CSV table of C-alpha atoms in Angstrom, one decimal:
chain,number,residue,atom,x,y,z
A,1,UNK,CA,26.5,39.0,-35.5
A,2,UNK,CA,29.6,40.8,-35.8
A,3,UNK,CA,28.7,43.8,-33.7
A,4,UNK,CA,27.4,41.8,-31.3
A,5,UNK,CA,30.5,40.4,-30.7
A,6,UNK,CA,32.1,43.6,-30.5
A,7,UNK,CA,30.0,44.8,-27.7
A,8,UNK,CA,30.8,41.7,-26.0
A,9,UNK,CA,34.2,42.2,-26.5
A,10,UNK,CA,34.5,45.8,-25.0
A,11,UNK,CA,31.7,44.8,-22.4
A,12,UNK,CA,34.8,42.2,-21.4
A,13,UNK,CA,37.6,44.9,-21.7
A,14,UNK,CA,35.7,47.6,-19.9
A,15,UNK,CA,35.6,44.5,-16.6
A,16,UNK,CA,39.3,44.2,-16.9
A,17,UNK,CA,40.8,47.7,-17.7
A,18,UNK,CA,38.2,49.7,-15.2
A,19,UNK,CA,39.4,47.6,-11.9
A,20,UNK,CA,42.7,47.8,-13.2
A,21,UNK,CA,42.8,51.8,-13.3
A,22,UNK,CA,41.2,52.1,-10.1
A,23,UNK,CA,43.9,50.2,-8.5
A,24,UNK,CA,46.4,52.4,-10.2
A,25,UNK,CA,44.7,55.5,-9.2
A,26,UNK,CA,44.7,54.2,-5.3
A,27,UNK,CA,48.6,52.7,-5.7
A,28,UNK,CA,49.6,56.6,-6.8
A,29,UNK,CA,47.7,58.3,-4.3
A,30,UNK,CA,49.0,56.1,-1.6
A,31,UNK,CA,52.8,56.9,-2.9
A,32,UNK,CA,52.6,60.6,-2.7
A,33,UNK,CA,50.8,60.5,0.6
A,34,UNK,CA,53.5,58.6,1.7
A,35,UNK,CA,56.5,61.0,-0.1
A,36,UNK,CA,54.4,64.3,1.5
A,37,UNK,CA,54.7,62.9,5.5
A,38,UNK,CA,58.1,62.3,4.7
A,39,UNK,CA,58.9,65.5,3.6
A,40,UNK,CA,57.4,67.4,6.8
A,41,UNK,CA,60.1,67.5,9.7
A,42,UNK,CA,58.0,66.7,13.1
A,43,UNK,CA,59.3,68.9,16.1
A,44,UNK,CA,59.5,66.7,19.5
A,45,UNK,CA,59.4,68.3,22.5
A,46,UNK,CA,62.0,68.7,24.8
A,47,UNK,CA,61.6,66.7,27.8
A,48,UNK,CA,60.9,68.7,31.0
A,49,UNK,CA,64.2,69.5,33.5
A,50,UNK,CA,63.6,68.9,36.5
A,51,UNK,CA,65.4,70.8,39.1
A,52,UNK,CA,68.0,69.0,41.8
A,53,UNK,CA,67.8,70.4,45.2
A,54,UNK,CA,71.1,71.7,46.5
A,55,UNK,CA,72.8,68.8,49.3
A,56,UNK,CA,72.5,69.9,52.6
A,57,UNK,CA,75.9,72.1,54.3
A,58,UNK,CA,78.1,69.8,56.2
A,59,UNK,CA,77.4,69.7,59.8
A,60,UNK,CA,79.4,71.7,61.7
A,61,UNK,CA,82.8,69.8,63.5
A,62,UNK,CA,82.2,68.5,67.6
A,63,UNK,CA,84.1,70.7,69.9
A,64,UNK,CA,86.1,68.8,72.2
A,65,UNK,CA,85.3,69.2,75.8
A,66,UNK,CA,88.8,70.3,77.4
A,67,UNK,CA,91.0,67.5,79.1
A,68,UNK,CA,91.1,68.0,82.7
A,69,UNK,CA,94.2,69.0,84.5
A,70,UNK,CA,95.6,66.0,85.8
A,71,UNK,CA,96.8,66.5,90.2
A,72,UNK,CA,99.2,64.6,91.2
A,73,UNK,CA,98.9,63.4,94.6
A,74,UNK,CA,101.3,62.1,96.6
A,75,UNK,CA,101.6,58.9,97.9
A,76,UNK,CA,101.8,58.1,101.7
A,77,UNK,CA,104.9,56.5,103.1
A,78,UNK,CA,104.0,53.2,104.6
A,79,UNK,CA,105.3,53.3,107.9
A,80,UNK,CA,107.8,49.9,108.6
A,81,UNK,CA,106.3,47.0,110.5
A,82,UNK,CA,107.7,45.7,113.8
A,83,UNK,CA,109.2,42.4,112.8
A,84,UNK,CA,107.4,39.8,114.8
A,85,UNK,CA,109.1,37.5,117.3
A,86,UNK,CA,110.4,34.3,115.5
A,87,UNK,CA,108.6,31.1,116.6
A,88,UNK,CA,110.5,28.2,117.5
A,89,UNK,CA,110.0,25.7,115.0
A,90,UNK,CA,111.8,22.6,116.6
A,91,UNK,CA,110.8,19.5,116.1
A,92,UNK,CA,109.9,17.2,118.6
A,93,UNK,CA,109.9,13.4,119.3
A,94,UNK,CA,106.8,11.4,118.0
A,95,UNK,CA,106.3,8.9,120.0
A,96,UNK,CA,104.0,6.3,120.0
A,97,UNK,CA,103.0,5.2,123.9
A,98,UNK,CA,102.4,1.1,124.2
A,99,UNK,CA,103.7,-1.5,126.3
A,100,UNK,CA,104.5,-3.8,123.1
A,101,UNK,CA,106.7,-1.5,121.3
A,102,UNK,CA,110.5,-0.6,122.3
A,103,UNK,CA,112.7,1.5,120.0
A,104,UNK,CA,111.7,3.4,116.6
A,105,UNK,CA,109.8,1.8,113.6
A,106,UNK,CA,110.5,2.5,110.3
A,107,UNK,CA,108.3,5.7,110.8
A,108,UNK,CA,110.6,7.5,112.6
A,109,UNK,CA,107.9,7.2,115.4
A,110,UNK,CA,110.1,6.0,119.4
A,111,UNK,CA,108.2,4.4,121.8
A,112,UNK,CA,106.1,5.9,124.5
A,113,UNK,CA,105.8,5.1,128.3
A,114,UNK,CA,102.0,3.2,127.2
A,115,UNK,CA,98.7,4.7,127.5
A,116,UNK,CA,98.4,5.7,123.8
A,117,UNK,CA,99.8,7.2,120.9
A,118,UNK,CA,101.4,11.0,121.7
A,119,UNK,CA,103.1,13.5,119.6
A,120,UNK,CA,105.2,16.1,120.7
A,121,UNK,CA,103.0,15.9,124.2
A,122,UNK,CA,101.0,14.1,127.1
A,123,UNK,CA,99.3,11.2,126.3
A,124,UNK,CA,96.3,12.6,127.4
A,125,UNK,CA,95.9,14.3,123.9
A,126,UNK,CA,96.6,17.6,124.7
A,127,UNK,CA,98.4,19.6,121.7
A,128,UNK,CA,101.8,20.7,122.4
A,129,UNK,CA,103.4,20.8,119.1
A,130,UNK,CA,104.9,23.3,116.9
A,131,UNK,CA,102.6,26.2,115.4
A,132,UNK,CA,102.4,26.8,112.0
A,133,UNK,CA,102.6,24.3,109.1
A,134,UNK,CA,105.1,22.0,111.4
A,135,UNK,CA,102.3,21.1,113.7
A,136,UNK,CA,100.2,20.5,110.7
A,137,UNK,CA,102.6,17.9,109.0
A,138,UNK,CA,104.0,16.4,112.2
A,139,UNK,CA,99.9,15.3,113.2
A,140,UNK,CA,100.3,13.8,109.3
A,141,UNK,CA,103.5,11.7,110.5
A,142,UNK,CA,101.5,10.9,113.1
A,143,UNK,CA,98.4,9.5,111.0
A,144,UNK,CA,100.6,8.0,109.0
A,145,UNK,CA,102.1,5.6,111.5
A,146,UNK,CA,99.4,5.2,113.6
A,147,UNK,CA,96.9,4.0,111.0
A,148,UNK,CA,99.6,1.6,109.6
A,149,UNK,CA,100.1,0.0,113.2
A,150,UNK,CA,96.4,-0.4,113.5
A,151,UNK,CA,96.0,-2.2,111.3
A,152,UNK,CA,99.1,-4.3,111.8
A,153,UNK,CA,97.4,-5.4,114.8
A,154,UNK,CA,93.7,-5.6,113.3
A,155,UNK,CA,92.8,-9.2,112.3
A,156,UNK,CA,90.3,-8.4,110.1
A,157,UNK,CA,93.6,-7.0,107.5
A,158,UNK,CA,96.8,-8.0,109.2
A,159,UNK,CA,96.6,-11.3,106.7
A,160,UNK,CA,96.0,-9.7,103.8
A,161,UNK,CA,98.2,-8.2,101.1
A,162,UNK,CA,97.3,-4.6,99.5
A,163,UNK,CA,98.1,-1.3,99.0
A,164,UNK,CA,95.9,1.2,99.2
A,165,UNK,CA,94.6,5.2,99.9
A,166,UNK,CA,92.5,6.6,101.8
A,167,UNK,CA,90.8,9.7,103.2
A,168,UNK,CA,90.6,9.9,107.1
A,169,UNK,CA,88.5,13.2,108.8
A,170,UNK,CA,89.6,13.7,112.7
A,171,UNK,CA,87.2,15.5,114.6
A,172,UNK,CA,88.2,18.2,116.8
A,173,UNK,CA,88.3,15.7,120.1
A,174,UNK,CA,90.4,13.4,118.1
A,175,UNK,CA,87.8,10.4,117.4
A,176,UNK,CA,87.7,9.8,114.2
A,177,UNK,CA,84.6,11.0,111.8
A,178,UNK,CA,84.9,9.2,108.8
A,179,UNK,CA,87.4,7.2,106.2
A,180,UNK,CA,86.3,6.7,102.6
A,181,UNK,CA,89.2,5.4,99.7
A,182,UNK,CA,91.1,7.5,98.0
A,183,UNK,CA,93.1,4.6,95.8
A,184,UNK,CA,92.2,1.3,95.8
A,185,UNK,CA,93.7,-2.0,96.7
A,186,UNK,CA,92.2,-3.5,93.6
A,187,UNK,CA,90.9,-5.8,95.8
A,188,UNK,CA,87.0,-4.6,97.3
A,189,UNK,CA,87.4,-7.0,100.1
A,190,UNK,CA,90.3,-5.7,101.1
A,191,UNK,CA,89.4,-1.9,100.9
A,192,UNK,CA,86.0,-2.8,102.6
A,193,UNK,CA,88.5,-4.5,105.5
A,194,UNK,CA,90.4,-1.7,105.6
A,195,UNK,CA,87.6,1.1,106.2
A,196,UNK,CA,86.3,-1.1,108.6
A,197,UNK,CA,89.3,-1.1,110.7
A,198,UNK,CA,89.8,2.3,110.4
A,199,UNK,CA,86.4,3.4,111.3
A,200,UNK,CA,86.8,1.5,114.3
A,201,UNK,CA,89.8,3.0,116.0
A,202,UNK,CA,89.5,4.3,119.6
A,203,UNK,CA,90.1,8.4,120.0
A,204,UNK,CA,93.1,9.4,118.3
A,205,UNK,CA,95.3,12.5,119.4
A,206,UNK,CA,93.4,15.8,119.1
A,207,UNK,CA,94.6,17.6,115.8
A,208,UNK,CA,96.0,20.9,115.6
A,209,UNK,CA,93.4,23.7,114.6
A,210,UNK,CA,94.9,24.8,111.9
A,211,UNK,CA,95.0,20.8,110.3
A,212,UNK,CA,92.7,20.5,107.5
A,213,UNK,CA,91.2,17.6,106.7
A,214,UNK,CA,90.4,15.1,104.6
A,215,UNK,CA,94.0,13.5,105.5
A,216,UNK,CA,95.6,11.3,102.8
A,217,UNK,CA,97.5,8.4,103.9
A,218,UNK,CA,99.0,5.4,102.0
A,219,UNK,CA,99.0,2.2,103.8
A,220,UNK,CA,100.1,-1.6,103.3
A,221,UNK,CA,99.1,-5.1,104.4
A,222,UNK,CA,101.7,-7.8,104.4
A,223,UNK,CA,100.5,-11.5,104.7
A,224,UNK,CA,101.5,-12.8,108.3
């Protein structure tokens, strides 16, 4: 019995102590493996230069073209102007013709002989006025008062009250082409009164050719 035990007792040493020596074994093997790579210095490479082409040269500098020569040329002498002969400017009576006016109205516009309404000629509308910018604002007096005694005699706006604007185109042979408002009354019937009026007027004087037109001209109605 005894040495049975002690086979089973070295059977059960030898399954412990064999694994454990192996393990050992393998652990120091593993260690100096380990040590020897260690120990052995690796050599890396260099890494490869690569070569940098030179920069291109500068390009060369522009030559300027040369300036041209400047001439200098001389300039001609303007040769003096005959002074023109001096128009004669003077003003001359408006005057409008009728057989009910006498004296001057607050217009500064003198009664006529009858037959119509003249300035600064004939009645029979021929243009004898000033050149230049005279003639120009002396037909505009003329508008001025002969629009405002039309329609002091007009029944249609003699009785009413406004004041008013408007914009009167005379053609060439003096009748008139058209009248629109510049500035109202305020009051339509009035204004459509007015334009009425207006656009019925007989032949006016003929206009000088240098008068431009639309004319402007402010006019009143009083209550009779």
């Amino acid at each position: 019995m005894d040495l049975q035990n002690l086979r089973r007792g070295l059977v059960t040493i030898g399954r412990i102590v064999i694994p454990t020596a192996v393990l050992i074994a393998i652990a120091i093997g593993v260690w100096r493996l380990a040590h020897d790579t260690q120990g052995v210095a690796r050599k890396i490479a260099p890494p490869p230069m690569i070569a940098l082409a030179p920069p291109p040269p500068p390009p060369p500098p522009k030559e300027q073209p040369p300036e041209p020569e400047k001439t200098e040329t001389a300039e001609p002498t303007p040769e003096p102007k005959a002074d023109a002969a001096p128009k004669s400017d003077a003003p001359k009576q408006l005057t409008i013709s009728g057989p009910a006016q006498a004296g001057s109205d607050a217009f500064g516009v003198a009664a006529g002989k009858g037959g119509g309404v003249t300035i600064g000629g004939d009645p029979n509308g021929s243009d004898t006025s000033g050149g230049g910018g005279f003639a120009e604002a002396n037909y505009q007096r003329y508008l001025s008062a002969t629009l405002q005694s039309a329609i002091q005699a007009d029944e249609r706006v003699n009785r009413l009250f406004f004041s008013a604007e408007v914009r009167i185109w005379v053609r060439s042979d003096g009748a008139v082409g058209d009248v629109v408002i510049a500035r109202s009354s305020g009051d339509t019937r009035a204004d459509n009164a007015l334009v009425a009026a207006l656009r019925s007027l007989p032949r006016l004087d003929r206009p000088p050719p240098q008068t431009k037109f639309p004319a402007r001209v402010a006019l009143r109605g009083r209550r009779a």
